[in-house]
Coordinates of C-alpha atoms in Angstrom, one line a residue:
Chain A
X1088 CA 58.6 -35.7 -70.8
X1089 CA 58.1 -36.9 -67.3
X1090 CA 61.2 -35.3 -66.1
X1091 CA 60.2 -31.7 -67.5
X1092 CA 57.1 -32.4 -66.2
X1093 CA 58.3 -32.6 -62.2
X1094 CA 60.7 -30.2 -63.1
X1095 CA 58.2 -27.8 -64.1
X1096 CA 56.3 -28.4 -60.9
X1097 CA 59.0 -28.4 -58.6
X1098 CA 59.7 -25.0 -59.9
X1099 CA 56.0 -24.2 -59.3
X1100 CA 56.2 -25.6 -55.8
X1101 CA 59.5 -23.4 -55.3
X1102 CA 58.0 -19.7 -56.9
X1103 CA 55.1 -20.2 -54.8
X1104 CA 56.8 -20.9 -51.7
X1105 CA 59.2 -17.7 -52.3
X1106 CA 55.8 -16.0 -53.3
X1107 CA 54.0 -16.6 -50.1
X1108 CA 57.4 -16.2 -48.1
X1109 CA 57.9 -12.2 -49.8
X1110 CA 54.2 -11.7 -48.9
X1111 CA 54.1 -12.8 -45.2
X1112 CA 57.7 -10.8 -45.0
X1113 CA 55.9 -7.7 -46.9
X1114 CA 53.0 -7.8 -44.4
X1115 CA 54.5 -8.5 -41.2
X1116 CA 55.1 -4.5 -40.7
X1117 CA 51.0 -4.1 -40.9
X1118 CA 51.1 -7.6 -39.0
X1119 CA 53.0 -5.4 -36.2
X1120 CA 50.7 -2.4 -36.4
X1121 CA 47.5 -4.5 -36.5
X1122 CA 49.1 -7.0 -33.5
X1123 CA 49.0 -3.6 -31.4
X1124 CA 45.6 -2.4 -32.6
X1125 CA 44.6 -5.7 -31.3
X1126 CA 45.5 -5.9 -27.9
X1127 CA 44.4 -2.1 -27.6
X1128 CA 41.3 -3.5 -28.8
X1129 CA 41.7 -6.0 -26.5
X1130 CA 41.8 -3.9 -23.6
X1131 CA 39.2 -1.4 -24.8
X1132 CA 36.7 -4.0 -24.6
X1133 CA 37.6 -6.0 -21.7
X1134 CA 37.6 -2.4 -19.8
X1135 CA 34.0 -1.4 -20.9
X1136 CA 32.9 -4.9 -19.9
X1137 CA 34.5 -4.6 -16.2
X1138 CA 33.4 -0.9 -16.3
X1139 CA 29.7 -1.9 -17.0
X1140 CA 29.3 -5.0 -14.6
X1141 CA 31.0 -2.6 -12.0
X1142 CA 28.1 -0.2 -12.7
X1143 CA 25.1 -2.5 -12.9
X1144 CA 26.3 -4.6 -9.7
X1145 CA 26.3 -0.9 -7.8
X1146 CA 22.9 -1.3 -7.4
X1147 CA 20.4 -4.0 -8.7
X1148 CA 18.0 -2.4 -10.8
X1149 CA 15.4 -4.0 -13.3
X1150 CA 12.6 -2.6 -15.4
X1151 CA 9.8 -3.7 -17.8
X1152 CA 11.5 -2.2 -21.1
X1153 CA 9.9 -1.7 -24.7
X1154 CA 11.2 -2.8 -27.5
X1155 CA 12.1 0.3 -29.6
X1156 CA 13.9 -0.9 -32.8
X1157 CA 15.9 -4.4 -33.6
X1158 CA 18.9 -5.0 -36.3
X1159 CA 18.8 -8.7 -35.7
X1160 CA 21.8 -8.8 -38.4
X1161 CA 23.9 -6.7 -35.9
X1162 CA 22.8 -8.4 -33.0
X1163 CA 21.0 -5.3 -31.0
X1164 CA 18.3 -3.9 -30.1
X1165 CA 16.9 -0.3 -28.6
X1166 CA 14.8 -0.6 -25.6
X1167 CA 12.8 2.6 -24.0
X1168 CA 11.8 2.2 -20.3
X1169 CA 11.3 4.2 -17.0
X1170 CA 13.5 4.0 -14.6
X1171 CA 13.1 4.2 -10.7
X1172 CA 13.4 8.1 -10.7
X1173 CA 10.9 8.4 -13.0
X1174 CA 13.4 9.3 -16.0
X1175 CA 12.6 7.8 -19.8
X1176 CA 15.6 6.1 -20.4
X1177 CA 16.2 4.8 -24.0
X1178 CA 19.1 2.0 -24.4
X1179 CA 20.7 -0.4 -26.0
X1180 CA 20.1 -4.1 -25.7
X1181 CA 23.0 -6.0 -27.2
X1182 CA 23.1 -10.0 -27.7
X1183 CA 26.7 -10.7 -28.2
X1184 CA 26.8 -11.6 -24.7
X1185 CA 24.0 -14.4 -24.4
X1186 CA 23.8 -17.7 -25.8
X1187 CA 22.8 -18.8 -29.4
X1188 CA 19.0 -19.7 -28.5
X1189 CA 18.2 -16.7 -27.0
X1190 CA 19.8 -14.9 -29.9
X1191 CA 17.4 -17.0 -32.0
X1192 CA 14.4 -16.3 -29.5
X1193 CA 15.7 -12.5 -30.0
X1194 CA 15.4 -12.4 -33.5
X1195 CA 11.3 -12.7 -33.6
X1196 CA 11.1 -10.0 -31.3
X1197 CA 9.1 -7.0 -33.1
X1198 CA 8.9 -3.3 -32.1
X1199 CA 6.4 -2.8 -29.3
X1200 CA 7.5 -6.4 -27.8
X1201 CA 8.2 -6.6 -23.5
X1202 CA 11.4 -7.3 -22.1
X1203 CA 12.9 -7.3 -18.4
X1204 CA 15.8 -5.4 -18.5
X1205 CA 18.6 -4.9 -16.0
X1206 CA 19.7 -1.6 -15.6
X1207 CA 22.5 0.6 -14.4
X1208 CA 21.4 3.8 -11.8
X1209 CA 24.0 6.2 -13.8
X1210 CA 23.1 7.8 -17.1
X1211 CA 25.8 8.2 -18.7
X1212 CA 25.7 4.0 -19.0
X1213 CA 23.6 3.5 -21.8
X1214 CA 23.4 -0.2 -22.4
X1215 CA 21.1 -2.4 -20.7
X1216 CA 21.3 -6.5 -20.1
X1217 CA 18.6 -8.6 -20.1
X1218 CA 17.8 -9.8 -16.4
X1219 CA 17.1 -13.2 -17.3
X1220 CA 20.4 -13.7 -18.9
X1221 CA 22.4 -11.3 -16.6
X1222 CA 24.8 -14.5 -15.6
X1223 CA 25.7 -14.8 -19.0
X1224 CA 26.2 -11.1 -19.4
X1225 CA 28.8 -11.5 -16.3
X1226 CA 30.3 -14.5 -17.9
X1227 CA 30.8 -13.2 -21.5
X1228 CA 34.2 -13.8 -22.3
X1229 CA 33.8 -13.2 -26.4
X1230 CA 36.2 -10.1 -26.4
X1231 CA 39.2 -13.1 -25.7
X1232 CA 38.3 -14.8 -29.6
X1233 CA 37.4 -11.3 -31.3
X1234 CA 40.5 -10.1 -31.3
X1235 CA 42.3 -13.4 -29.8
X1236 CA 42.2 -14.6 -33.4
X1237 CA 43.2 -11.5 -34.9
X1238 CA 46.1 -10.9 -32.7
X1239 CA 47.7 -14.8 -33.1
X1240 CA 47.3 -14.6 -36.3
X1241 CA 50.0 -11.2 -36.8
X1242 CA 52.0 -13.2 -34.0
X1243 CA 52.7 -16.4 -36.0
X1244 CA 53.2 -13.7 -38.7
X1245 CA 55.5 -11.9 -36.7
X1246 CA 56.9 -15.4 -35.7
X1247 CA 58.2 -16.7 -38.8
X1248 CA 59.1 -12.9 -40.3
X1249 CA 60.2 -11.0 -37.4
X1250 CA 62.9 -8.5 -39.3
X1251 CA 60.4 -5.9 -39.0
X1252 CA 60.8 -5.9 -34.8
X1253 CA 64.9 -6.0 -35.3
X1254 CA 64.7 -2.3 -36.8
X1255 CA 67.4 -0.4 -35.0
X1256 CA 68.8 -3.5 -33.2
X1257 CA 70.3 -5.5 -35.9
X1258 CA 72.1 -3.6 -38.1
X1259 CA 71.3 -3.7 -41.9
X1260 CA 68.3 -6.6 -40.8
X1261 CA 66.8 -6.9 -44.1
X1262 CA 70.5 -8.2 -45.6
X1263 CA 70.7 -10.1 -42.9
X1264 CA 68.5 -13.4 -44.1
X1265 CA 72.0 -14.0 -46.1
X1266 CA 74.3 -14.3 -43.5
X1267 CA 71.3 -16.3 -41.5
X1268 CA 70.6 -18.8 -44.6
X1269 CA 74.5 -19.6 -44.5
X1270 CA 74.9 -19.8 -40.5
X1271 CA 71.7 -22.4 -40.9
X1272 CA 73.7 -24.3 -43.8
X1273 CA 76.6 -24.4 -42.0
X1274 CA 75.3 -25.8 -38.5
X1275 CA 74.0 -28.5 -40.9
Chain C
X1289 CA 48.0 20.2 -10.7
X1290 CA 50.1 23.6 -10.4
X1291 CA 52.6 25.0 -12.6
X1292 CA 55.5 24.3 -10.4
X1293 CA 54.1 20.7 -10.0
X1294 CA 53.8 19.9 -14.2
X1295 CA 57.0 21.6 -14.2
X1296 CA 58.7 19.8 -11.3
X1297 CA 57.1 16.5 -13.4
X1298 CA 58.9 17.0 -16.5
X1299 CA 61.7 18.0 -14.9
X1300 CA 61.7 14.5 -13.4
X1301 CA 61.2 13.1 -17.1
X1302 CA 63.6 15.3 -18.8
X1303 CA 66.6 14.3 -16.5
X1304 CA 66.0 10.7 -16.6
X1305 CA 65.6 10.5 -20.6
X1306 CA 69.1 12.2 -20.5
X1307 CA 70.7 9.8 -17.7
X1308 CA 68.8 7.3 -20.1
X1309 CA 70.9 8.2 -22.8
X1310 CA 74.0 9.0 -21.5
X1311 CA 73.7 5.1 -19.7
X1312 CA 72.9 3.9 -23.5
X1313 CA 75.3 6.1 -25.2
X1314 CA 78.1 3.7 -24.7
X1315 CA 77.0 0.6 -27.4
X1316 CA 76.9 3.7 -30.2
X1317 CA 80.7 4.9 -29.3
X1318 CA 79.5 8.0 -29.4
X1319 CA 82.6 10.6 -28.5
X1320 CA 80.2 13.5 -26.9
X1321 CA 78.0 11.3 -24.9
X1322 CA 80.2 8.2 -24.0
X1323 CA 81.5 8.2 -20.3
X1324 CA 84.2 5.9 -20.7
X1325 CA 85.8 7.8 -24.1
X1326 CA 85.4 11.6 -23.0
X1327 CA 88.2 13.0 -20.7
X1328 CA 85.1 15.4 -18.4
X1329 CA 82.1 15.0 -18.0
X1330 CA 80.3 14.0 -20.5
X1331 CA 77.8 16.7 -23.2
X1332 CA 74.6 15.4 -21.0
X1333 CA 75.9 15.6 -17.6
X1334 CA 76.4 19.3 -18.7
X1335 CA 73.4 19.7 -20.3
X1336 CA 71.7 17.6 -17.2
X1337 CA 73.2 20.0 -15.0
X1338 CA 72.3 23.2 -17.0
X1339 CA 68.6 22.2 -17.3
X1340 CA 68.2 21.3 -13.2
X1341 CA 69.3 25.0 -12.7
X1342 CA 67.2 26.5 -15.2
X1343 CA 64.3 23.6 -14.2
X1344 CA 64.4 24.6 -10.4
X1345 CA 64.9 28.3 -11.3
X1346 CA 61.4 27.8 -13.4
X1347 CA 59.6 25.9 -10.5
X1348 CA 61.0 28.8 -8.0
X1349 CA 59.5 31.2 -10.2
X1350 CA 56.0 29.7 -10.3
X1351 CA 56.0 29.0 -7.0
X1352 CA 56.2 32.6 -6.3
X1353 CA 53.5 33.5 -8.9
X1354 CA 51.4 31.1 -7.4
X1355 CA 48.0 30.2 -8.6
X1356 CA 46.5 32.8 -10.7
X1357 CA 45.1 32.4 -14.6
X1358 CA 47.9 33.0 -16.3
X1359 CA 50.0 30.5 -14.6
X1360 CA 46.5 28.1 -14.6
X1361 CA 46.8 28.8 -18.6
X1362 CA 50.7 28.6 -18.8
X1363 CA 50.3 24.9 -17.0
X1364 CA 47.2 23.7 -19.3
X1365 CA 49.2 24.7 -22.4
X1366 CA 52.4 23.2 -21.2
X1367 CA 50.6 19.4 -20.0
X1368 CA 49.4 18.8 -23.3
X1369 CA 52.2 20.0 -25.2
X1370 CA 55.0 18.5 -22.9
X1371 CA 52.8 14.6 -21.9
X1372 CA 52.6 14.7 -26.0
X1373 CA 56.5 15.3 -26.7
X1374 CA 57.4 13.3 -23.6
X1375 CA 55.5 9.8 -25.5
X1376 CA 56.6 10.3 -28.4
X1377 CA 60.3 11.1 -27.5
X1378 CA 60.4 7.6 -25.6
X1379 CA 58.4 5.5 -27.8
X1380 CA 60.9 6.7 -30.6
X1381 CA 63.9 7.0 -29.6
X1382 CA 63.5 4.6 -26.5
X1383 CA 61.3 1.9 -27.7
X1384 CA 62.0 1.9 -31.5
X1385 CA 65.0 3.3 -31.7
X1386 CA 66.9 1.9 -28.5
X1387 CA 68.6 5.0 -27.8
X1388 CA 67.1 4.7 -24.2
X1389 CA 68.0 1.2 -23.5
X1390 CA 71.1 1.0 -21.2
X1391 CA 72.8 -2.4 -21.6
X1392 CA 72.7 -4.6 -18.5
X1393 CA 74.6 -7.6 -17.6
X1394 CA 73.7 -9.9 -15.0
X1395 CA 74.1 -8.2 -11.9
X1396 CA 71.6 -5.4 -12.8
X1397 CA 69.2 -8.0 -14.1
X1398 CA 69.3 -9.9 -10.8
X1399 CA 69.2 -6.7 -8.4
X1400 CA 66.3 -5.4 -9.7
X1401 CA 64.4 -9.9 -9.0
X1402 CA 65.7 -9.3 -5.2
X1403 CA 64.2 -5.5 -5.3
X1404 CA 60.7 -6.3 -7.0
X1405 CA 60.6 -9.8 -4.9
X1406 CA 61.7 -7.7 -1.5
X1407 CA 59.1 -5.1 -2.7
X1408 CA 56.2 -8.0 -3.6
X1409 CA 56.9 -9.7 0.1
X1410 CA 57.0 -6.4 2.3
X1411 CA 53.4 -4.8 0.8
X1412 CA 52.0 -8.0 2.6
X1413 CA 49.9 -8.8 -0.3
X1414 CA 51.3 -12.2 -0.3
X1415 CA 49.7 -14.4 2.9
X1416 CA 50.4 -17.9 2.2
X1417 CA 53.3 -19.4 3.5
X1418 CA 54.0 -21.4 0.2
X1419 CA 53.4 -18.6 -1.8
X1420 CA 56.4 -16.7 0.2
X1421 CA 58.6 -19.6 0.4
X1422 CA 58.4 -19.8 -3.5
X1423 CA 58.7 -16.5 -4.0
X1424 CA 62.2 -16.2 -1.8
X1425 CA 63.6 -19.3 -3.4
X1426 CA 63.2 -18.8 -6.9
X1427 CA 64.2 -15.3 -6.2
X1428 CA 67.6 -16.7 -4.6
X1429 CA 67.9 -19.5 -7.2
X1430 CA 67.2 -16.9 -10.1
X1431 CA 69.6 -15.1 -8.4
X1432 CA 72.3 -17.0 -7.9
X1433 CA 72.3 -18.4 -11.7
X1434 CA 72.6 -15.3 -12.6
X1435 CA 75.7 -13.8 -10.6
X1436 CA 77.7 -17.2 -9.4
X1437 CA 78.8 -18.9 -13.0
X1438 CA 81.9 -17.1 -14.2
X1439 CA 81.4 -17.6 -18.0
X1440 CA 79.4 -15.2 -20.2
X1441 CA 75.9 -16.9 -21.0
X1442 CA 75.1 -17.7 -24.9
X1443 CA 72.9 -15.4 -26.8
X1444 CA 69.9 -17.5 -26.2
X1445 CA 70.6 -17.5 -22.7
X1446 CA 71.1 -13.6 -22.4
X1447 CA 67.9 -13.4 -24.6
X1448 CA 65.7 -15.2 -21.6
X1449 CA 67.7 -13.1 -18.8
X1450 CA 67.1 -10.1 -20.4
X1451 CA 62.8 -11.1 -20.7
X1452 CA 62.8 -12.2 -17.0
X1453 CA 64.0 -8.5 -16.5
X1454 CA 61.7 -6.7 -18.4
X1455 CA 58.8 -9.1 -16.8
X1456 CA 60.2 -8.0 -13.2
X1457 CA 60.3 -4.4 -14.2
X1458 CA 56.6 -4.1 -16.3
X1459 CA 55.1 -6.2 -12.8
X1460 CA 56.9 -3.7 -10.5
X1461 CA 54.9 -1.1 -12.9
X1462 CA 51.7 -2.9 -12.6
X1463 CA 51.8 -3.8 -8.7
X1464 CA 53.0 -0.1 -7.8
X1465 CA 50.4 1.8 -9.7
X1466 CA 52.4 3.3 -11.8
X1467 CA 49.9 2.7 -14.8
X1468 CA 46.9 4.3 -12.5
X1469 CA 49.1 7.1 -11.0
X1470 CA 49.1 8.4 -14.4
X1471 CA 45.8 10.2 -13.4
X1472 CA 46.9 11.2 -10.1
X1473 CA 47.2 15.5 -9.5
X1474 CA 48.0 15.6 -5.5
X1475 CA 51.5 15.5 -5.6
X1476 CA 54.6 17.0 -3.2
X1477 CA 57.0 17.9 -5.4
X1478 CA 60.0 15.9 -4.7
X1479 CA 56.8 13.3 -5.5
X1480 CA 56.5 14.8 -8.5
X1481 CA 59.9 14.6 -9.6
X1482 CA 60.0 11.0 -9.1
X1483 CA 56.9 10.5 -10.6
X1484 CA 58.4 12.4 -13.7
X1485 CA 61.4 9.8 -13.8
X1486 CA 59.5 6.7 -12.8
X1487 CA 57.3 7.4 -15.5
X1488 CA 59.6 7.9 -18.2
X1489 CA 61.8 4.6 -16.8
X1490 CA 58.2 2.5 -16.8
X1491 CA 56.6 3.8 -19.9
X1492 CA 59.6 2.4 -21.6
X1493 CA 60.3 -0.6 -20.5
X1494 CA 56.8 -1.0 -20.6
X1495 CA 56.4 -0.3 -24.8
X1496 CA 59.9 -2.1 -25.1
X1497 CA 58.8 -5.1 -23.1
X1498 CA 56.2 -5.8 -25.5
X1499 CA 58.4 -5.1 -28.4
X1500 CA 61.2 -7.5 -26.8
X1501 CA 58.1 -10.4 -25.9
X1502 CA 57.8 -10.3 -29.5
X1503 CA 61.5 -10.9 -30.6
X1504 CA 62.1 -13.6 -28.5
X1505 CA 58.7 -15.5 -28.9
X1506 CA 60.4 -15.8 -32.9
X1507 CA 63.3 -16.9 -31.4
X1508 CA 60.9 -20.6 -30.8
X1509 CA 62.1 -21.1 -34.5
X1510 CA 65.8 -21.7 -34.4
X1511 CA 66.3 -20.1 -37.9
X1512 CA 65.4 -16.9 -35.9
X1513 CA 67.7 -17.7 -33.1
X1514 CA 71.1 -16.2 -35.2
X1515 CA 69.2 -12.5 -34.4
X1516 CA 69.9 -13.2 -31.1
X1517 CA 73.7 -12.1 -31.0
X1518 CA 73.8 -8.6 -32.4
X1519 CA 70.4 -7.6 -30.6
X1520 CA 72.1 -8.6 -26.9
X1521 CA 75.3 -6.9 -28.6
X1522 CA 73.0 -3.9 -27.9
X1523 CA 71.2 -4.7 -24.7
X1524 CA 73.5 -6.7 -22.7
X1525 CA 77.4 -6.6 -21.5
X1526 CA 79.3 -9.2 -20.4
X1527 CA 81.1 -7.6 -17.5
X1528 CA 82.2 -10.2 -15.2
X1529 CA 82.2 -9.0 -11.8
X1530 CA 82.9 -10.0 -8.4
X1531 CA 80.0 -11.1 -6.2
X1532 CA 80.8 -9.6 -3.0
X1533 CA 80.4 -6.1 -4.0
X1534 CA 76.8 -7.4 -5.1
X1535 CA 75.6 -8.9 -2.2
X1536 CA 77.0 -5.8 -0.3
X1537 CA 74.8 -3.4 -2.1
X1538 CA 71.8 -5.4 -2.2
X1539 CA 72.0 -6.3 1.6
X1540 CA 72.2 -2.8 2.1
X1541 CA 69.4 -1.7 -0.2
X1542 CA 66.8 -4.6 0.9
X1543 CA 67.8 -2.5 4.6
X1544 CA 66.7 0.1 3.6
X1545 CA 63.6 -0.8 2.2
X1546 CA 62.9 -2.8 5.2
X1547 CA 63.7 0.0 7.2
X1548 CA 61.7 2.6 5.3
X1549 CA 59.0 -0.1 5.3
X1550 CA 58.9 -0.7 9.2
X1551 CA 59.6 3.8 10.0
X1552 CA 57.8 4.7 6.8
X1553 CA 60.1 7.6 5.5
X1554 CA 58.6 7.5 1.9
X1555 CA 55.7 5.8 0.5
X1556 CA 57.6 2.3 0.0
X1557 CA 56.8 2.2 -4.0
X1558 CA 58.3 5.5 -4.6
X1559 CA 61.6 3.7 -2.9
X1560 CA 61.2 0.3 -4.9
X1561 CA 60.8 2.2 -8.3
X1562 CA 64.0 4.5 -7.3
X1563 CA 65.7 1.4 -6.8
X1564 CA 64.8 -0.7 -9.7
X1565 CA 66.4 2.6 -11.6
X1566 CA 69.3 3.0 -9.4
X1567 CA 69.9 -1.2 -10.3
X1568 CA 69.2 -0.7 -14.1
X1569 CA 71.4 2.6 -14.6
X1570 CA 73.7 3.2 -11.3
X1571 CA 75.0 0.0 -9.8
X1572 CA 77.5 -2.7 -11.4
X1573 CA 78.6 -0.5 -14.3
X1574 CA 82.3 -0.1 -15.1
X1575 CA 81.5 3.7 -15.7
X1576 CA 83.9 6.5 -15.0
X1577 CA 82.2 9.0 -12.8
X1578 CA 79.5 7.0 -11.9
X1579 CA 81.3 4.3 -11.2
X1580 CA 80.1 2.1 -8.0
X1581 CA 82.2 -1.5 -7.9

């Protein structure tokens, strides 16, 4: 009784293991495709970032902005101010890039609510940081873990299943695990 | 940019996907493409020949139309289509499909170190004396491991030359502005021919670099490693050739870059990315034809 019973779950223990090894193996080629989405990602953001501090840093603009409209959930705002030319600017206020109180302090803001806002002179940059905060704004690094953890994740993926890379450079790759099992077995 | 320019461009691309594949056609044994097995010169010298005359026959052409609005139309229609085909063409059959990748041995892999290290110290970007010292001596060191031993390095081995080649070749890319010359419209066109070749040699290496990064950060688990023979099959040769010829042509070529850096004869990354190619595809092949040692 015993016996068929560890037998039984060594059996388990051995179905799930080839289970989980034909899943990883059947998802590396969207592991792949979902790595490269990543770093484009990646680079996306960390470009906008650079492309905004470049554009606020060209000259050092701030302005008493209203509160338009908040989505607390999503972690934004609208703001409407004037700027030094006299134009109505409406823009967006995100709080990804400051810490968690002010996020918390952000969240009882209501419609109609002041803010100091720091402002870029070109139009076509329509986000605005808050001036208070704009060290953290310069210092927001958050792009590296949004898509850091995405992308190691398809890499270990990729790691322990990479026959999906090998296309058209080893022939026959998916026959291959065969020959690989017995070359491991044999160094043993 | 003008017609004649685009075309001069892709003219640049064209002839170096097919040098590309002619270098590469020798690990398929393919009859019509393979140096070493055909008798004359090989299908794409012939087609590489036929397409320079009917290329510079084109750029003559729109040169003498000049600018007008059907050649401003004729050049708009033929960038989109031609950047499209050009992409795809090497992502595919270059970085997926490996029918681009020329297989290099060790010599290749440590010409193109001394040309992107030679390249690195002569822009003057480097200003501490540490930082040069380092750079020269793991250049020479790198180097030297590379060409002095007289036995064929392991798989593994080949598998870590091969990386710090494609490292040397995507940070030649980087440091030359390849990536932001992409947007660049003022050129001469014997600039714009190299431009077309540089950028189809880059782009690759570039998407296969990542690819390759990839393959051999799975080779940390040693079940993995037992890939690593039939890819360098593909990639790599184990020609075992005499140093002198090496050090002669890379004296001679770090020269010349010296020179050209000191009498400026052409903008000194044009001449670094020429010779990374001439390295990777020209030099220490056993090739009929082409053959230089």
């Amino acid at each position: 009784m015993a016996a068929n019973l560890k037998d039984s779950i060594l059996k388990a223990i051995l179905f799930t293991k080839k289970f989980v090894s034909l899943l990883l193996m059947a998802i590396s080629p969207m592991a792949l495709l979902m790595l490269i989405v990543a770093i484009i990602m990646f680079f996306d953001d960390y470009g906008s970032h650079q492309r905004m501090i470049i554009a606020l840093d060209e000259v050092p603009l701030t302005a008493t902005a209203v509160i338009s409209s908040c989505y607390p959930e999503d972690r934004y705002c609208y703001v409407q101010f004037s700027d030094q030319s006299g134009r109505e600017r409406f823009e967006k206020l995100d709080w990804r890039y400051y810490p968690e109180a002010s996020v918390q302090e952000s969240k009882t803001l209501t419609t109609g609510d002041q803010v100091i806002v720091r402002y870029a002179n070109q139009l076509y940059a329509s986000e605005s940081v808050l001036a208070g905060n704009y060290q953290e704004f310069l210092d927001y690094r958050g792009y590296y873990y949004e898509m850091g953890g995405i992308a190691l994740v398809c890499w270990v993926n990729l790691i322990l299943y990479p026959e999906v890379m090998l296309f058209a450079l080893v022939e026959d790759v998916f026959h291959y695990p065969a020959s690989k099992i017995k070359s491991v077995r044999d160094t043993e | 940019m003008s017609l004649s320019v685009t075309l001069t461009v892709y003219l640049g691309v064209w002839l170096e996907a097919l040098w590309l594949w002619d270098a590469a056609s020798e690990k398929y044994g393919d009859q019509n493409t393979s140096q070493i097995k055909a008798p004359g010169p090989s299908r794409t010298v012939m087609v590489s020949g036929i397409s320079s005359i009917s290329g510079l026959i084109l750029i003559g052409l729109s040169e003498w139309a000049g600018k007008n609005t059907l050649t401003a139309a004729i050049n708009s229609f033929l960038s989109n289509i031609l950047m499209g085909a050009a992409m795809l063409f090497i992502l595919a059959a270059g970085a997926v499909g490996g029918r681009l990748l020329p297989r290099l041995n060790e010599f290749n892999i440590a010409a193109v170190l001394v040309v992107v290290a030679a390249d690195w110290l002569l822009s003057g970007d480097l200003i501490q004396p540490a930082t040069i010292a380092l750079v020269i001596v793991s250049t020479l060191l790198l180097s030297g491991a590379l060409v002095l031993p007289r036995t064929p390095p392991s798989p593994t081995q080949k598998v870590l030359y091969y990386l710090v080649y494609l490292a040397a070749t995507v940070f030649l890319a980087v440091r030359s502005g390849f990536l932001q010359g992409t947007g660049k419209t003022d050129f001469s066109l014997p600039e714009a021919f190299v431009f077309g070749a540089t950028f189809t040699f880059f782009l690759l290496y570039c998407l296969f670099g990542i690819r390759f990064f990839l393959i051999a950060s799975s080779m940390a688990l040693p079940r993995n490693r037992v890939y690593a023979q039939p890819i360098m099959k593909k990639l790599y040769r184990d020609d075992q050739i005499s140093a002198l010829p090496f050090l002669l042509i890379m004296t001679a070529l770090v020269a010349i870059m010296i020179a050209n850096h000191s009498l400026g004869w052409t903008p000194s990354e044009n001449l670094s990315n020429i010779a990374v190619i001439l390295c990777t595809q020209l030099f220490f092949r056993p090739h009929k034809g082409l053959e230089i040692v």
